[in-house]
C-alpha cells in the first residue's frame, strides 16, 4: 500500500488544530458553566495553543515547511514553560493564586501542560514525515482544513471578546 | 492581553489571504509579547512569595 507522506502530514496538521480547538472549547465550558474566570497565566496558555494552531494553519495553507514547524515548536515551548510555572506556583504553600476546579482529577493547568507535551511529540512525528519535496507543493484548503480554520478563528475571536470584557485593554490582574 | 489575541486573529486573516511572511512575523511578535507578559507576571509573583 502506497501512502502519501504529504497527505498524512496535512491530515495530522488539521487533526492537531481540531484537538487544540476542543481543548480551548472545554476551557470555555469550564469558564462559563462553572463560572471560573481565567487567570493571566491561563490566558497565556491559551495564547500558546492558538500559536501552535497558527503554525499548523500555515502548513495547511502554504504547504509543509520547516519554518512553520519552528513556529509551532516555539509556541509549544512558550506554552509549556507557562503551564509548568503555573503548576509549580500551586505546589508552593504560600501561592498567591486562587485555587481552581479540577477536571477529570487534574487541574486545567496540568491538562494544559499535558496538551503541550503531546503537541511537542506530534510535531516531532510530523518532522519525521517531512521530506524536502513537500515544500514545493502549495496546497489549497481542503474541507477538513476549512473546518479547522473556521473553528480556530471563531475561538480566537471569542477569546478576544471574553478577555476584553474581563480585563479591557490593560494587562489582566 | 486582548490585544495579543487580536494579533493572532489578524495572523489567521493574513494566512487566509495568503500573506505568509507577515503572518509569520506577527505570530513571532505575539509570542514575544506573551513571554514579556509572562516575565512581568513572574517578577510580581516572586515579589509576593519572597
mmCIF file of C-alpha atoms in Angstrom:
data_model
loop_
_atom_site.group_PDB
_atom_site.id
_atom_site.type_symbol
_atom_site.label_atom_id
_atom_site.label_comp_id
_atom_site.label_asym_id
_atom_site.label_seq_id
_atom_site.Cartn_x
_atom_site.Cartn_y
_atom_site.Cartn_z
ATOM 1 C CA UNK A 1 0.000 0.000 0.000
ATOM 2 C CA UNK A 2 1.447 3.337 -1.041
ATOM 3 C CA UNK A 3 0.681 6.099 1.492
ATOM 4 C CA UNK A 4 1.476 9.672 0.504
ATOM 5 C CA UNK A 5 3.511 11.168 3.391
ATOM 6 C CA UNK A 6 2.416 14.661 2.387
ATOM 7 C CA UNK A 7 -1.301 13.833 2.703
ATOM 8 C CA UNK A 8 -0.718 12.181 6.094
ATOM 9 C CA UNK A 9 1.132 15.287 7.298
ATOM 10 C CA UNK A 10 -1.709 17.551 6.056
ATOM 11 C CA UNK A 11 -4.334 15.410 7.793
ATOM 12 C CA UNK A 12 -2.316 15.308 11.045
ATOM 13 C CA UNK A 13 -1.934 19.105 10.995
ATOM 14 C CA UNK A 14 -5.707 19.541 10.559
ATOM 15 C CA UNK A 15 -6.434 16.994 13.324
ATOM 16 C CA UNK A 16 -3.970 18.778 15.653
ATOM 17 C CA UNK A 17 -5.872 22.047 15.095
ATOM 18 C CA UNK A 18 -9.196 20.308 15.822
ATOM 19 C CA UNK A 19 -7.825 18.744 19.048
ATOM 20 C CA UNK A 20 -6.467 22.126 20.218
ATOM 21 C CA UNK A 21 -9.863 23.677 19.366
ATOM 22 C CA UNK A 22 -11.521 21.027 21.541
ATOM 23 C CA UNK A 23 -9.216 21.852 24.455
ATOM 24 C CA UNK A 24 -9.875 25.598 24.074
ATOM 25 C CA UNK A 25 -13.642 24.957 23.863
ATOM 26 C CA UNK A 26 -13.519 22.869 27.052
ATOM 27 C CA UNK A 27 -11.707 25.766 28.751
ATOM 28 C CA UNK A 28 -14.642 27.966 27.676
ATOM 29 C CA UNK A 29 -17.058 25.346 29.072
ATOM 30 C CA UNK A 30 -15.335 25.461 32.484
ATOM 31 C CA UNK A 31 -15.231 29.271 32.320
ATOM 32 C CA UNK A 32 -18.949 29.752 31.659
ATOM 33 C CA UNK A 33 -20.632 26.675 33.203
ATOM 34 C CA UNK A 34 -18.592 26.607 36.449
ATOM 35 C CA UNK A 35 -18.075 30.380 36.445
ATOM 36 C CA UNK A 36 -14.269 30.058 36.680
ATOM 37 C CA UNK A 37 -12.670 33.263 35.455
ATOM 38 C CA UNK A 38 -9.360 32.566 33.659
ATOM 39 C CA UNK A 39 -6.217 33.905 35.370
ATOM 40 C CA UNK A 40 -3.470 35.702 33.342
ATOM 41 C CA UNK A 41 -1.367 32.513 33.179
ATOM 42 C CA UNK A 42 -4.392 30.549 31.878
ATOM 43 C CA UNK A 43 -4.860 33.142 29.115
ATOM 44 C CA UNK A 44 -1.162 32.932 28.201
ATOM 45 C CA UNK A 45 -1.516 29.151 27.905
ATOM 46 C CA UNK A 46 -4.497 29.658 25.577
ATOM 47 C CA UNK A 47 -2.297 32.006 23.511
ATOM 48 C CA UNK A 48 0.359 29.262 23.287
ATOM 49 C CA UNK A 49 -2.244 26.792 21.978
ATOM 50 C CA UNK A 50 -3.501 29.325 19.408
ATOM 51 C CA UNK A 51 0.164 29.863 18.378
ATOM 52 C CA UNK A 52 0.591 26.116 17.742
ATOM 53 C CA UNK A 53 -2.658 26.129 15.718
ATOM 54 C CA UNK A 54 -1.427 29.154 13.687
ATOM 55 C CA UNK A 55 1.725 27.239 12.655
ATOM 56 C CA UNK A 56 -0.400 24.244 11.637
ATOM 57 C CA UNK A 57 -2.711 26.564 9.642
ATOM 58 C CA UNK A 58 0.349 27.896 7.760
ATOM 59 C CA UNK A 59 1.257 24.285 6.890
ATOM 60 C CA UNK A 60 -2.263 23.723 5.522
ATOM 61 C CA UNK A 61 -2.339 26.940 3.504
ATOM 62 C CA UNK A 62 1.250 27.341 2.239
ATOM 63 C CA UNK A 63 2.418 23.713 2.168
ATOM 64 C CA UNK A 64 4.563 21.857 4.703
ATOM 65 C CA UNK A 65 7.689 23.872 5.572
ATOM 66 C CA UNK A 66 10.207 23.592 8.444
ATOM 67 C CA UNK A 67 9.691 27.296 9.337
ATOM 68 C CA UNK A 68 6.044 26.577 10.179
ATOM 69 C CA UNK A 69 7.096 23.700 12.412
ATOM 70 C CA UNK A 70 9.596 26.077 14.058
ATOM 71 C CA UNK A 71 6.714 28.447 14.933
ATOM 72 C CA UNK A 72 4.711 25.510 16.307
ATOM 73 C CA UNK A 73 7.690 24.350 18.403
ATOM 74 C CA UNK A 74 8.312 27.891 19.702
ATOM 75 C CA UNK A 75 4.643 28.230 20.730
ATOM 76 C CA UNK A 76 4.735 24.801 22.390
ATOM 77 C CA UNK A 77 7.840 25.700 24.391
ATOM 78 C CA UNK A 78 6.360 29.089 25.450
ATOM 79 C CA UNK A 79 3.068 27.422 26.459
ATOM 80 C CA UNK A 80 4.652 24.523 28.333
ATOM 81 C CA UNK A 81 7.006 26.832 30.273
ATOM 82 C CA UNK A 82 3.981 28.943 31.351
ATOM 83 C CA UNK A 83 1.953 25.817 32.264
ATOM 84 C CA UNK A 84 4.884 24.379 34.223
ATOM 85 C CA UNK A 85 5.292 27.614 36.176
ATOM 86 C CA UNK A 86 1.531 27.594 36.885
ATOM 87 C CA UNK A 87 1.816 24.047 38.297
ATOM 88 C CA UNK A 88 4.858 24.984 40.396
ATOM 89 C CA UNK A 89 3.092 28.070 41.812
ATOM 90 C CA UNK A 90 0.226 25.881 43.033
ATOM 91 C CA UNK A 91 2.644 23.385 44.591
ATOM 92 C CA UNK A 92 4.066 26.275 46.646
ATOM 93 C CA UNK A 93 2.234 26.517 50.012
ATOM 94 C CA UNK A 94 2.068 30.346 50.031
ATOM 95 C CA UNK A 95 0.717 30.552 46.494
ATOM 96 C CA UNK A 96 -0.923 33.935 45.777
ATOM 97 C CA UNK A 97 -3.076 32.378 43.031
ATOM 98 C CA UNK A 98 -6.686 31.248 43.656
ATOM 99 C CA UNK A 99 -7.415 27.508 43.625
ATOM 100 C CA UNK A 100 -9.243 26.176 40.580
ATOM 101 C CA UNK A 101 -11.726 23.384 39.970
ATOM 102 C CA UNK A 102 -10.174 20.009 38.941
ATOM 103 C CA UNK A 103 -11.417 18.461 35.684
ATOM 104 C CA UNK A 104 -11.216 14.620 35.473
ATOM 105 C CA UNK A 105 -8.972 14.651 38.530
ATOM 106 C CA UNK A 106 -6.433 17.149 37.229
ATOM 107 C CA UNK A 107 -6.388 20.955 37.222
ATOM 108 C CA UNK A 108 -6.661 22.797 33.902
ATOM 109 C CA UNK A 109 -3.044 23.998 34.050
ATOM 110 C CA UNK A 110 -1.883 20.363 34.435
ATOM 111 C CA UNK A 111 -4.039 19.362 31.449
ATOM 112 C CA UNK A 112 -2.545 22.289 29.570
ATOM 113 C CA UNK A 113 0.998 21.002 30.255
ATOM 114 C CA UNK A 114 -0.048 17.514 29.070
ATOM 115 C CA UNK A 115 -1.550 19.025 25.870
ATOM 116 C CA UNK A 116 1.654 20.978 25.147
ATOM 117 C CA UNK A 117 3.797 17.856 25.734
ATOM 118 C CA UNK A 118 1.554 15.815 23.382
ATOM 119 C CA UNK A 119 1.769 18.646 20.801
ATOM 120 C CA UNK A 120 5.570 18.532 21.069
ATOM 121 C CA UNK A 121 5.555 14.774 20.404
ATOM 122 C CA UNK A 122 3.116 15.217 17.460
ATOM 123 C CA UNK A 123 5.277 17.964 15.898
ATOM 124 C CA UNK A 124 8.357 15.724 16.259
ATOM 125 C CA UNK A 125 6.483 12.916 14.452
ATOM 126 C CA UNK A 126 5.395 15.382 11.742
ATOM 127 C CA UNK A 127 9.016 16.477 11.302
ATOM 128 C CA UNK A 128 9.959 12.804 10.768
ATOM 129 C CA UNK A 129 7.361 12.680 7.968
ATOM 130 C CA UNK A 130 8.804 15.825 6.335
ATOM 131 C CA UNK A 131 10.652 15.452 3.035
ATOM 132 C CA UNK A 132 12.190 18.375 1.123
ATOM 133 C CA UNK A 133 9.921 17.755 -1.905
ATOM 134 C CA UNK A 134 6.845 18.596 0.242
ATOM 135 C CA UNK A 135 7.901 22.228 0.374
ATOM 136 C CA UNK A 136 7.249 22.770 -3.303
ATOM 137 C CA UNK A 137 3.650 21.614 -3.138
ATOM 138 C CA UNK A 138 1.469 24.566 -2.212
ATOM 139 C CA UNK A 139 -1.936 23.147 -1.382
ATOM 140 C CA UNK A 140 -5.230 24.940 -1.272
ATOM 141 C CA UNK A 141 -7.556 24.432 1.676
ATOM 142 C CA UNK A 142 -9.472 21.151 1.710
ATOM 143 C CA UNK A 143 -12.790 20.623 3.542
ATOM 144 C CA UNK A 144 -11.092 19.366 6.734
ATOM 145 C CA UNK A 145 -8.670 22.289 6.802
ATOM 146 C CA UNK A 146 -11.505 24.750 6.046
ATOM 147 C CA UNK A 147 -13.467 23.434 9.035
ATOM 148 C CA UNK A 148 -10.414 23.575 11.323
ATOM 149 C CA UNK A 149 -9.606 27.098 10.114
ATOM 150 C CA UNK A 150 -13.177 28.322 10.783
ATOM 151 C CA UNK A 151 -13.309 26.751 14.273
ATOM 152 C CA UNK A 152 -9.924 28.079 15.467
ATOM 153 C CA UNK A 153 -10.683 31.545 14.050
ATOM 154 C CA UNK A 154 -14.041 31.670 15.882
ATOM 155 C CA UNK A 155 -12.376 30.505 19.130
ATOM 156 C CA UNK A 156 -9.688 33.208 18.804
ATOM 157 C CA UNK A 157 -12.380 35.818 18.171
ATOM 158 C CA UNK A 158 -14.367 34.592 21.196
ATOM 159 C CA UNK A 159 -11.183 34.865 23.297
ATOM 160 C CA UNK A 160 -10.738 38.499 22.194
ATOM 161 C CA UNK A 161 -14.276 39.321 23.401
ATOM 162 C CA UNK A 162 -14.058 37.441 26.730
ATOM 163 C CA UNK A 163 -10.585 38.824 27.541
ATOM 164 C CA UNK A 164 -11.671 42.340 26.638
ATOM 165 C CA UNK A 165 -14.800 42.117 28.821
ATOM 166 C CA UNK A 166 -12.745 40.734 31.727
ATOM 167 C CA UNK A 167 -9.631 42.931 31.565
ATOM 168 C CA UNK A 168 -10.272 45.683 28.999
ATOM 169 C CA UNK A 169 -7.180 46.847 27.132
ATOM 170 C CA UNK A 170 -4.934 46.528 30.190
ATOM 171 C CA UNK A 171 -2.970 43.522 31.461
ATOM 172 C CA UNK A 172 -5.163 41.092 33.392
ATOM 173 C CA UNK A 173 -4.593 41.138 37.172
ATOM 174 C CA UNK B 1 -3.897 40.733 26.727
ATOM 175 C CA UNK B 2 -6.919 41.042 24.431
ATOM 176 C CA UNK B 3 -4.514 42.778 22.001
ATOM 177 C CA UNK B 4 -2.385 39.620 21.681
ATOM 178 C CA UNK B 5 -5.482 37.553 20.885
ATOM 179 C CA UNK B 6 -6.307 40.230 18.291
ATOM 180 C CA UNK B 7 -2.778 39.831 16.831
ATOM 181 C CA UNK B 8 -3.425 36.095 16.434
ATOM 182 C CA UNK B 9 -6.797 36.787 14.771
ATOM 183 C CA UNK B 10 -5.037 39.161 12.329
ATOM 184 C CA UNK B 11 -2.395 36.439 11.740
ATOM 185 C CA UNK B 12 -5.139 33.975 10.801
ATOM 186 C CA UNK B 13 -6.698 36.535 8.471
ATOM 187 C CA UNK B 14 -3.274 37.052 6.810
ATOM 188 C CA UNK B 15 -2.881 33.268 6.428
ATOM 189 C CA UNK B 16 -6.333 33.155 4.805
ATOM 190 C CA UNK B 17 -5.301 35.941 2.394
ATOM 191 C CA UNK B 18 -2.084 34.049 1.535
ATOM 192 C CA UNK B 19 0.408 36.500 3.087
ATOM 193 C CA UNK B 20 2.965 34.121 4.572
ATOM 194 C CA UNK B 21 5.801 36.349 5.795
ATOM 195 C CA UNK B 22 3.620 38.993 7.548
ATOM 196 C CA UNK B 23 1.689 36.153 9.226
ATOM 197 C CA UNK B 24 4.911 34.527 10.484
ATOM 198 C CA UNK B 25 6.260 37.877 11.704
ATOM 199 C CA UNK B 26 3.031 38.672 13.570
ATOM 200 C CA UNK B 27 2.990 35.226 15.201
ATOM 201 C CA UNK B 28 6.546 35.697 16.460
ATOM 202 C CA UNK B 29 5.700 39.226 17.739
ATOM 203 C CA UNK B 30 2.606 37.853 19.531
ATOM 204 C CA UNK B 31 4.659 35.074 21.143
ATOM 205 C CA UNK B 32 7.337 37.559 22.215
ATOM 206 C CA UNK B 33 4.645 39.781 23.800
ATOM 207 C CA UNK B 34 3.205 36.719 25.593
ATOM 208 C CA UNK B 35 6.657 35.961 27.008
ATOM 209 C CA UNK B 36 7.039 39.605 28.084
ATOM 210 C CA UNK B 37 3.720 39.488 29.982
ATOM 211 C CA UNK B 38 4.741 36.150 31.493
ATOM 212 C CA UNK B 39 8.034 37.688 32.656
ATOM 213 C CA UNK B 40 6.208 40.652 34.217
ATOM 214 C CA UNK B 41 3.760 38.272 35.948
ATOM 215 C CA UNK B 42 6.652 36.114 37.186
ATOM 216 C CA UNK B 43 8.526 39.046 38.731
ATOM 217 C CA UNK B 44 5.353 40.278 40.509
ATOM 218 C CA UNK B 45 4.566 36.829 41.996
ATOM 219 C CA UNK B 46 8.203 36.372 43.029
ATOM 220 C CA UNK B 47 7.998 39.635 44.991
ATOM 221 C CA UNK B 48 4.819 38.387 46.730
ATOM 222 C CA UNK B 49 6.338 34.994 47.545
ATOM 223 C CA UNK B 50 9.689 36.250 48.797
#
